[in-house]
CSV table of N, CA and C in Angstrom, one decimal:
chain,number,residue,atom,x,y,z
A,7,MET,N,110.4,129.9,173.0
A,7,MET,CA,110.6,128.7,172.3
A,7,MET,C,109.3,127.8,172.3
A,8,ILE,N,108.6,127.7,173.5
A,8,ILE,CA,107.4,127.0,173.6
A,8,ILE,C,106.3,127.6,172.7
A,9,ILE,N,106.3,129.0,172.7
A,9,ILE,CA,105.3,129.7,171.9
A,9,ILE,C,105.6,129.4,170.4
A,10,MET,N,106.8,129.4,170.0
A,10,MET,CA,107.2,129.1,168.6
A,10,MET,C,106.8,127.7,168.2
A,11,LYS,N,107.0,126.7,169.1
A,11,LYS,CA,106.7,125.3,168.8
A,11,LYS,C,105.1,125.2,168.7
A,12,SER,N,104.4,125.8,169.6
A,12,SER,CA,103.0,125.7,169.6
A,12,SER,C,102.4,126.4,168.3
A,13,LEU,N,103.0,127.5,168.0
A,13,LEU,CA,102.6,128.2,166.8
A,13,LEU,C,102.9,127.4,165.5
A,14,SER,N,104.0,126.7,165.5
A,14,SER,CA,104.4,125.8,164.4
A,14,SER,C,103.4,124.7,164.2
A,15,ILE,N,103.0,124.1,165.3
A,15,ILE,CA,102.0,123.0,165.3
A,15,ILE,C,100.6,123.6,164.8
A,16,LEU,N,100.2,124.7,165.3
A,16,LEU,CA,99.0,125.3,164.9
A,16,LEU,C,99.0,125.6,163.4
A,17,VAL,N,100.1,126.2,162.9
A,17,VAL,CA,100.2,126.5,161.5
A,17,VAL,C,100.1,125.2,160.6
A,18,ALA,N,100.8,124.1,161.1
A,18,ALA,CA,100.8,122.8,160.4
A,18,ALA,C,99.4,122.3,160.4
A,19,MET,N,98.7,122.4,161.5
A,19,MET,CA,97.3,121.9,161.6
A,19,MET,C,96.4,122.6,160.6
A,20,LEU,N,96.5,123.9,160.5
A,20,LEU,CA,95.7,124.7,159.6
A,20,LEU,C,96.1,124.3,158.1
A,21,PHE,N,97.4,124.1,157.9
A,21,PHE,CA,97.8,123.8,156.6
A,21,PHE,C,97.2,122.4,156.2
A,22,ILE,N,97.3,121.4,157.1
A,22,ILE,CA,96.8,120.1,156.8
A,22,ILE,C,95.3,120.2,156.5
A,23,SER,N,94.6,120.8,157.4
A,23,SER,CA,93.1,120.8,157.3
A,23,SER,C,92.7,121.6,156.0
A,24,SER,N,93.5,122.5,155.6
A,24,SER,CA,93.1,123.3,154.4
A,24,SER,C,93.0,122.4,153.1
A,25,PHE,N,93.7,121.2,153.2
A,25,PHE,CA,93.7,120.3,152.0
A,25,PHE,C,92.6,119.3,152.1
A,26,GLY,N,91.7,119.4,153.1
A,26,GLY,CA,90.6,118.5,153.2
A,26,GLY,C,91.0,117.1,153.4
A,27,LEU,N,92.0,116.8,154.3
A,27,LEU,CA,92.4,115.4,154.4
A,27,LEU,C,91.7,114.7,155.5
A,28,ALA,N,90.8,115.3,156.1
A,28,ALA,CA,90.0,114.5,157.2
A,28,ALA,C,89.3,113.4,156.6
A,29,GLN,N,89.3,112.3,157.3
A,29,GLN,CA,88.5,111.1,156.8
A,29,GLN,C,87.2,111.1,157.5
A,30,ASN,N,86.4,110.0,157.2
A,30,ASN,CA,85.1,109.8,157.8
A,30,ASN,C,85.1,110.0,159.3
A,31,LEU,N,84.6,111.1,159.8
A,31,LEU,CA,84.7,111.4,161.2
A,31,LEU,C,83.7,110.5,162.0
A,32,LYS,N,82.9,109.8,161.4
A,32,LYS,CA,82.0,108.9,162.2
A,32,LYS,C,82.7,107.5,162.5
A,33,THR,N,83.9,107.3,162.0
A,33,THR,CA,84.5,106.0,162.1
A,33,THR,C,85.6,106.1,163.2
A,34,ALA,N,85.6,105.2,164.2
A,34,ALA,CA,86.6,105.1,165.2
A,34,ALA,C,87.8,104.4,164.7
A,35,ILE,N,87.7,103.5,163.7
A,35,ILE,CA,88.8,102.8,163.2
A,35,ILE,C,89.0,103.2,161.7
A,36,ASN,N,90.2,103.6,161.4
A,36,ASN,CA,90.5,104.1,160.0
A,36,ASN,C,90.6,102.8,159.1
A,37,THR,N,89.6,102.7,158.2
A,37,THR,CA,89.6,101.6,157.2
A,37,THR,C,89.3,102.1,155.8
A,38,ASP,N,89.5,101.2,154.9
A,38,ASP,CA,89.0,101.6,153.5
A,38,ASP,C,87.6,101.1,153.4
A,39,ASP,N,87.0,101.2,152.2
A,39,ASP,CA,85.6,100.9,152.0
A,39,ASP,C,85.3,99.4,152.2
A,40,SER,N,86.3,98.6,152.2
A,40,SER,CA,86.2,97.1,152.4
A,40,SER,C,86.4,96.7,153.8
A,41,LYS,N,86.5,97.7,154.7
A,41,LYS,CA,86.8,97.5,156.2
A,41,LYS,C,88.1,96.9,156.4
A,42,ILE,N,89.1,97.2,155.6
A,42,ILE,CA,90.5,96.7,155.8
A,42,ILE,C,91.3,97.8,156.5
A,43,ALA,N,91.9,97.5,157.6
A,43,ALA,CA,92.6,98.5,158.4
A,43,ALA,C,94.1,98.6,157.9
A,44,LEU,N,94.7,99.7,158.2
A,44,LEU,CA,96.1,99.9,157.9
A,44,LEU,C,96.5,99.8,156.5
A,45,HIS,N,95.6,100.0,155.5
A,45,HIS,CA,95.9,99.8,154.1
A,45,HIS,C,96.4,98.4,153.8
A,46,GLY,N,96.0,97.5,154.6
A,46,GLY,CA,96.5,96.1,154.4
A,46,GLY,C,97.8,95.8,155.0
A,47,TYR,N,98.4,96.7,155.7
A,47,TYR,CA,99.7,96.4,156.3
A,47,TYR,C,99.5,95.6,157.6
A,48,SER,N,100.6,94.9,158.0
A,48,SER,CA,100.5,94.0,159.1
A,48,SER,C,100.7,94.8,160.5
A,49,PRO,N,99.7,94.7,161.4
A,49,PRO,CA,99.9,95.4,162.7
A,49,PRO,C,101.0,94.7,163.5
A,50,VAL,N,101.3,93.4,163.3
A,50,VAL,CA,102.3,92.7,164.0
A,50,VAL,C,103.7,93.2,163.6
A,51,SER,N,103.9,93.5,162.3
A,51,SER,CA,105.2,94.0,161.8
A,51,SER,C,105.6,95.3,162.5
A,52,TYR,N,104.6,96.2,162.7
A,52,TYR,CA,105.0,97.4,163.3
A,52,TYR,C,105.6,97.2,164.7
A,53,LEU,N,105.0,96.4,165.5
A,53,LEU,CA,105.5,96.2,166.9
A,53,LEU,C,106.6,95.2,167.0
A,54,ASP,N,106.4,94.0,166.4
A,54,ASP,CA,107.4,93.0,166.6
A,54,ASP,C,108.7,93.1,165.8
A,55,LEU,N,108.6,93.7,164.6
A,55,LEU,CA,109.7,93.9,163.7
A,55,LEU,C,110.2,95.3,163.6
A,56,GLY,N,109.3,96.3,164.0
A,56,GLY,CA,109.7,97.7,163.8
A,56,GLY,C,109.7,98.1,162.4
A,57,ILE,N,109.0,97.5,161.5
A,57,ILE,CA,109.0,97.8,160.1
A,57,ILE,C,107.5,97.8,159.6
A,58,ALA,N,107.3,98.5,158.5
A,58,ALA,CA,106.0,98.4,157.8
A,58,ALA,C,106.0,97.4,156.8
A,59,GLN,N,105.1,96.4,156.8
A,59,GLN,CA,105.1,95.3,155.8
A,59,GLN,C,103.6,95.1,155.4
A,60,LYS,N,103.5,95.1,154.1
A,60,LYS,CA,102.2,94.8,153.5
A,60,LYS,C,101.8,93.4,153.8
A,61,GLY,N,100.6,93.2,154.4
A,61,GLY,CA,100.1,91.8,154.7
A,61,GLY,C,99.5,91.2,153.4
A,62,LEU,N,99.2,89.9,153.6
A,62,LEU,CA,98.6,89.1,152.5
A,62,LEU,C,97.2,88.7,152.9
A,63,LYS,N,96.4,88.7,151.8
A,63,LYS,CA,94.9,88.4,152.1
A,63,LYS,C,94.7,87.1,152.7
A,64,GLU,N,95.6,86.1,152.3
A,64,GLU,CA,95.4,84.7,152.8
A,64,GLU,C,95.7,84.6,154.3
A,65,TYR,N,96.3,85.6,154.9
A,65,TYR,CA,96.6,85.7,156.3
A,65,TYR,C,95.8,86.8,156.9
A,66,GLN,N,94.5,86.7,157.0
A,66,GLN,CA,93.7,87.8,157.5
A,66,GLN,C,92.9,87.4,158.7
A,67,VAL,N,92.6,88.3,159.6
A,67,VAL,CA,91.8,88.1,160.7
A,67,VAL,C,90.7,89.3,160.7
A,68,THR,N,89.5,88.9,161.0
A,68,THR,CA,88.5,90.0,161.3
A,68,THR,C,88.3,90.1,162.8
A,69,HIS,N,88.6,91.3,163.2
A,69,HIS,CA,88.5,91.6,164.7
A,69,HIS,C,87.5,92.8,164.8
A,70,ASN,N,86.4,92.6,165.5
A,70,ASN,CA,85.4,93.7,165.7
A,70,ASN,C,84.9,94.2,164.4
A,71,GLY,N,84.8,93.4,163.4
A,71,GLY,CA,84.3,93.8,162.1
A,71,GLY,C,85.3,94.4,161.2
A,72,ILE,N,86.5,94.5,161.6
A,72,ILE,CA,87.6,95.1,160.8
A,72,ILE,C,88.6,94.0,160.4
A,73,LYS,N,89.0,94.1,159.1
A,73,LYS,CA,90.0,93.1,158.6
A,73,LYS,C,91.4,93.6,158.8
A,74,TYR,N,92.3,92.7,159.3
A,74,TYR,CA,93.7,92.9,159.4
A,74,TYR,C,94.4,91.9,158.6
A,75,TYR,N,95.5,92.3,157.9
A,75,TYR,CA,96.3,91.4,157.1
A,75,TYR,C,97.6,91.2,157.7
A,76,PHE,N,98.2,90.0,157.5
A,76,PHE,CA,99.5,89.7,158.1
A,76,PHE,C,100.4,89.1,157.0
A,77,THR,N,101.7,89.0,157.3
A,77,THR,CA,102.7,88.5,156.4
A,77,THR,C,102.9,87.0,156.5
A,78,SER,N,102.4,86.4,157.6
A,78,SER,CA,102.6,84.9,157.8
A,78,SER,C,101.6,84.4,158.7
A,79,MET,N,101.5,83.1,158.8
A,79,MET,CA,100.6,82.4,159.8
A,79,MET,C,101.1,82.7,161.2
A,80,GLU,N,102.4,82.8,161.4
A,80,GLU,CA,102.9,83.1,162.7
A,80,GLU,C,102.4,84.5,163.2
A,81,GLN,N,102.4,85.5,162.3
A,81,GLN,CA,101.9,86.8,162.7
A,81,GLN,C,100.4,86.8,163.0
A,82,LYS,N,99.7,86.1,162.1
A,82,LYS,CA,98.3,85.9,162.3
A,82,LYS,C,98.0,85.3,163.7
A,83,LYS,N,98.7,84.3,164.1
A,83,LYS,CA,98.5,83.7,165.4
A,83,LYS,C,98.9,84.6,166.5
A,84,SER,N,99.9,85.4,166.4
A,84,SER,CA,100.3,86.4,167.4
A,84,SER,C,99.2,87.4,167.6
A,85,PHE,N,98.6,87.9,166.5
A,85,PHE,CA,97.5,88.8,166.7
A,85,PHE,C,96.3,88.1,167.3
A,86,GLU,N,95.9,86.9,166.9
A,86,GLU,CA,94.8,86.3,167.4
A,86,GLU,C,94.9,86.0,168.9
A,87,ALA,N,96.1,85.8,169.4
A,87,ALA,CA,96.4,85.5,170.8
A,87,ALA,C,96.2,86.8,171.7
A,88,ASN,N,96.5,87.9,171.1
A,88,ASN,CA,96.4,89.2,171.8
A,88,ASN,C,96.1,90.4,170.9
A,89,PRO,N,94.9,90.5,170.3
A,89,PRO,CA,94.7,91.5,169.3
A,89,PRO,C,94.9,92.9,169.9
A,90,GLU,N,94.5,93.2,171.1
A,90,GLU,CA,94.6,94.5,171.7
A,90,GLU,C,96.0,95.0,171.7
A,91,LYS,N,97.0,94.2,171.9
A,91,LYS,CA,98.4,94.5,171.9
A,91,LYS,C,98.8,95.2,170.5
A,92,TYR,N,98.2,94.7,169.4
A,92,TYR,CA,98.6,95.1,168.1
A,92,TYR,C,97.8,96.1,167.4
A,93,LEU,N,96.7,96.6,168.1
A,93,LEU,CA,95.9,97.6,167.5
A,93,LEU,C,96.6,98.9,167.5
A,94,PRO,N,96.5,99.7,166.4
A,94,PRO,CA,97.2,101.0,166.4
A,94,PRO,C,96.6,102.0,167.3
A,95,GLU,N,97.4,102.9,167.8
A,95,GLU,CA,96.8,104.0,168.6
A,95,GLU,C,95.9,104.9,167.7
A,96,TYR,N,94.9,105.4,168.4
A,96,TYR,CA,93.9,106.4,167.8
A,96,TYR,C,93.2,105.8,166.6
A,97,GLY,N,92.9,104.5,166.7
A,97,GLY,CA,92.2,103.8,165.6
A,97,GLY,C,92.9,103.8,164.3
A,98,GLY,N,94.2,104.0,164.2
A,98,GLY,CA,94.9,104.0,163.0
A,98,GLY,C,94.8,105.3,162.2
A,99,TYR,N,94.3,106.4,162.9
A,99,TYR,CA,94.4,107.7,162.3
A,99,TYR,C,95.7,108.4,162.6
A,100,CYS,N,96.0,109.4,161.9
A,100,CYS,CA,97.3,110.1,162.1
A,100,CYS,C,97.4,110.6,163.5
A,101,ALA,N,98.4,110.2,164.2
A,101,ALA,CA,98.6,110.6,165.7
A,101,ALA,C,98.8,112.1,165.8
A,102,PHE,N,99.5,112.7,164.9
A,102,PHE,CA,99.7,114.1,164.9
A,102,PHE,C,98.4,114.8,164.7
A,103,GLY,N,97.6,114.4,163.8
A,103,GLY,CA,96.3,115.0,163.6
A,103,GLY,C,95.4,114.9,164.8
A,104,VAL,N,95.4,113.7,165.4
A,104,VAL,CA,94.6,113.6,166.7
A,104,VAL,C,95.1,114.5,167.8
A,105,SER,N,96.5,114.7,167.8
A,105,SER,CA,97.0,115.6,168.9
A,105,SER,C,96.5,117.0,168.7
A,106,VAL,N,96.2,117.4,167.5
A,106,VAL,CA,95.7,118.8,167.2
A,106,VAL,C,94.1,118.8,167.0
A,107,GLY,N,93.5,117.6,167.3
A,107,GLY,CA,92.0,117.6,167.3
A,107,GLY,C,91.3,117.2,166.0
A,108,ALA,N,92.0,116.5,165.1
A,108,ALA,CA,91.4,116.1,163.8
A,108,ALA,C,91.8,114.7,163.4
A,109,LYS,N,91.0,114.1,162.6
A,109,LYS,CA,91.3,112.7,162.0
A,109,LYS,C,91.8,112.9,160.6
A,110,PHE,N,93.0,112.4,160.4
A,110,PHE,CA,93.6,112.5,159.0
A,110,PHE,C,94.0,111.1,158.5
A,111,ARG,N,93.9,110.9,157.2
A,111,ARG,CA,94.4,109.6,156.6
A,111,ARG,C,95.9,109.4,156.9
A,112,ILE,N,96.3,108.2,156.7
A,112,ILE,CA,97.7,108.0,157.0
A,112,ILE,C,98.5,107.4,155.8
A,113,ASP,N,99.8,107.4,155.9
A,113,ASP,CA,100.6,106.7,155.0
A,113,ASP,C,101.2,105.5,155.9
A,114,PRO,N,100.8,104.3,155.6
A,114,PRO,CA,101.2,103.2,156.5
A,114,PRO,C,102.7,103.0,156.6
A,115,ASN,N,103.5,103.6,155.8
A,115,ASN,CA,105.0,103.5,155.9
A,115,ASN,C,105.5,104.6,156.9
A,116,LYS,N,104.7,105.5,157.4
A,116,LYS,CA,105.1,106.5,158.3
A,116,LYS,C,104.6,106.2,159.7
A,117,PHE,N,105.5,105.8,160.6
A,117,PHE,CA,105.0,105.4,161.9
A,117,PHE,C,106.2,105.5,162.9
A,118,VAL,N,105.8,105.5,164.1
A,118,VAL,CA,106.8,105.5,165.3
A,118,VAL,C,106.3,104.4,166.2
A,119,ALA,N,107.2,103.5,166.6
A,119,ALA,CA,106.9,102.5,167.6
A,119,ALA,C,107.7,102.8,168.8
A,120,LYS,N,106.9,102.9,169.9
A,120,LYS,CA,107.6,103.3,171.2
A,120,LYS,C,106.7,102.8,172.4
A,121,ASP,N,107.4,102.3,173.3
A,121,ASP,CA,106.8,101.8,174.6
A,121,ASP,C,105.6,100.8,174.3
A,122,GLY,N,105.8,99.9,173.4
A,122,GLY,CA,104.9,98.9,173.1
A,122,GLY,C,103.6,99.3,172.4
A,123,LYS,N,103.7,100.5,171.8
A,123,LYS,CA,102.6,101.1,171.0
A,123,LYS,C,103.2,101.6,169.7
A,124,TYR,N,102.3,101.8,168.7
A,124,TYR,CA,102.7,102.4,167.5
A,124,TYR,C,101.7,103.4,167.0
A,125,TYR,N,102.3,104.5,166.4
A,125,TYR,CA,101.6,105.7,166.0
A,125,TYR,C,101.8,105.9,164.5
A,126,LEU,N,100.7,106.1,163.8
A,126,LEU,CA,100.8,106.2,162.3
A,126,LEU,C,100.6,107.7,162.0
A,127,PHE,N,101.1,108.1,160.8
A,127,PHE,CA,101.1,109.5,160.4
A,127,PHE,C,100.8,109.7,159.0
A,128,LEU,N,100.2,110.9,158.7
A,128,LEU,CA,100.0,111.5,157.4
A,128,LEU,C,101.3,111.8,156.7
A,129,TYR,N,101.4,111.5,155.5
A,129,TYR,CA,102.5,112.0,154.7
A,129,TYR,C,102.0,112.3,153.3
A,130,ASP,N,102.3,113.5,152.8
A,130,ASP,CA,102.1,113.8,151.4
A,130,ASP,C,103.1,114.8,151.0
A,131,LEU,N,103.0,115.3,149.8
A,131,LEU,CA,104.1,116.3,149.3
A,131,LEU,C,104.1,117.6,150.2
A,132,GLU,N,103.0,117.9,150.8
A,132,GLU,CA,103.0,119.2,151.6
A,132,GLU,C,103.3,119.0,153.0
A,133,VAL,N,103.0,117.8,153.6
A,133,VAL,CA,103.1,117.6,155.0
A,133,VAL,C,103.7,116.3,155.4
A,134,ASP,N,104.7,116.2,156.3
A,134,ASP,CA,105.2,115.0,156.8
A,134,ASP,C,104.9,115.0,158.3
A,135,ALA,N,103.7,114.5,158.7
A,135,ALA,CA,103.3,114.6,160.1
A,135,ALA,C,104.2,113.8,161.0
A,136,GLN,N,104.9,112.8,160.5
A,136,GLN,CA,105.8,112.0,161.4
A,136,GLN,C,107.0,113.0,161.8
A,137,GLN,N,107.5,113.8,160.9
A,137,GLN,CA,108.6,114.7,161.3
A,137,GLN,C,108.1,115.7,162.2
A,138,LEU,N,106.9,116.2,162.1
A,138,LEU,CA,106.3,117.2,163.0
A,138,LEU,C,106.2,116.6,164.4
A,139,TRP,N,105.8,115.3,164.5
A,139,TRP,CA,105.7,114.6,165.7
A,139,TRP,C,107.1,114.4,166.4
A,140,LEU,N,108.0,114.0,165.6
A,140,LEU,CA,109.4,113.7,166.1
A,140,LEU,C,110.1,115.0,166.5
A,141,ALA,N,109.7,116.1,166.0
A,141,ALA,CA,110.3,117.4,166.3
A,141,ALA,C,109.7,117.9,167.7
A,142,GLY,N,108.6,117.3,168.1
A,142,GLY,CA,107.9,117.8,169.3
A,142,GLY,C,108.3,116.8,170.5
A,143,ASN,N,107.6,117.0,171.6
A,143,ASN,CA,107.8,116.2,172.8
A,143,ASN,C,106.8,115.1,172.7
A,144,HIS,N,107.4,113.8,172.6
A,144,HIS,CA,106.5,112.7,172.4
A,144,HIS,C,105.5,112.5,173.5
A,145,GLU,N,105.9,112.7,174.8
A,145,GLU,CA,104.9,112.5,175.9
A,145,GLU,C,103.8,113.5,175.9
A,146,GLU,N,104.2,114.8,175.6
A,146,GLU,CA,103.2,115.9,175.5
A,146,GLU,C,102.2,115.6,174.4
A,147,LEU,N,102.7,115.2,173.2
A,147,LEU,CA,101.9,115.0,172.1
A,147,LEU,C,100.9,113.8,172.4
A,148,VAL,N,101.4,112.8,173.0
A,148,VAL,CA,100.6,111.6,173.4
A,148,VAL,C,99.5,112.0,174.3
A,149,THR,N,99.9,112.9,175.3
A,149,THR,CA,98.9,113.3,176.3
A,149,THR,C,97.8,114.1,175.6
A,150,LYS,N,98.1,115.0,174.7
A,150,LYS,CA,97.2,115.8,173.9
A,150,LYS,C,96.3,114.9,173.0
A,151,ALA,N,97.0,113.9,172.3
A,151,ALA,CA,96.2,113.0,171.5
A,151,ALA,C,95.3,112.1,172.3
A,152,ASP,N,95.7,111.6,173.4
A,152,ASP,CA,94.9,110.8,174.2
A,152,ASP,C,93.6,111.6,174.7
A,153,THR,N,93.8,112.8,175.1
A,153,THR,CA,92.7,113.6,175.5
A,153,THR,C,91.7,113.9,174.3
A,154,ASN,N,92.3,114.2,173.1
A,154,ASN,CA,91.5,114.5,172.0
A,154,ASN,C,90.8,113.3,171.5
A,155,TRP,N,91.4,112.1,171.5
A,155,TRP,CA,90.8,110.9,171.0
A,155,TRP,C,89.6,110.5,171.8
A,156,LYS,N,89.5,110.8,173.0
A,156,LYS,CA,88.2,110.5,173.8
A,156,LYS,C,87.0,111.2,173.1
A,157,LYS,N,87.3,112.4,172.5
A,157,LYS,CA,86.2,113.1,171.9
A,157,LYS,C,86.0,112.7,170.4
A,158,LEU,N,87.2,112.5,169.7
A,158,LEU,CA,87.2,112.2,168.3
A,158,LEU,C,86.7,110.8,168.0
A,159,ARG,N,86.9,109.9,168.8
A,159,ARG,CA,86.6,108.5,168.5
A,159,ARG,C,85.1,108.3,168.3
A,160,THR,N,84.3,109.1,168.9
A,160,THR,CA,82.8,109.0,168.7
A,160,THR,C,82.2,109.9,167.7
A,161,LYS,N,83.0,110.7,167.1
A,161,LYS,CA,82.5,111.7,166.1
A,161,LYS,C,82.5,111.1,164.7
């Protein structure tokens, strides 16, 4: 059973990487060309509301050179009071990708919020990384991703 699960994860990793979905490996934070994180989605919505919500440009904060958008002034103030609480795990890269040693782009609507953190995932017609994550053991995948992120964040 463990061998099959590991084999499935390996096959998924090879499948994902074969489509060239890795983003800029020199970036520790997943942003677009304008340095906007999370495709403009609000980091506060993921944690406080448990939903993905597109933020508005008029409610933006620049934190460590990265722009974050929010849906309201209240969300903006929550972030400003404690930005570290609201930053995505693994710099906003796909958590499943990081667990297998790679940085992949994300679909901001695919996420898991658990234990005061949120994890984002790749989704396209070929791969739903969120489902791969949910099919695995959350704690084991987090441990692998945490270990890999120490190396990936500086590449």
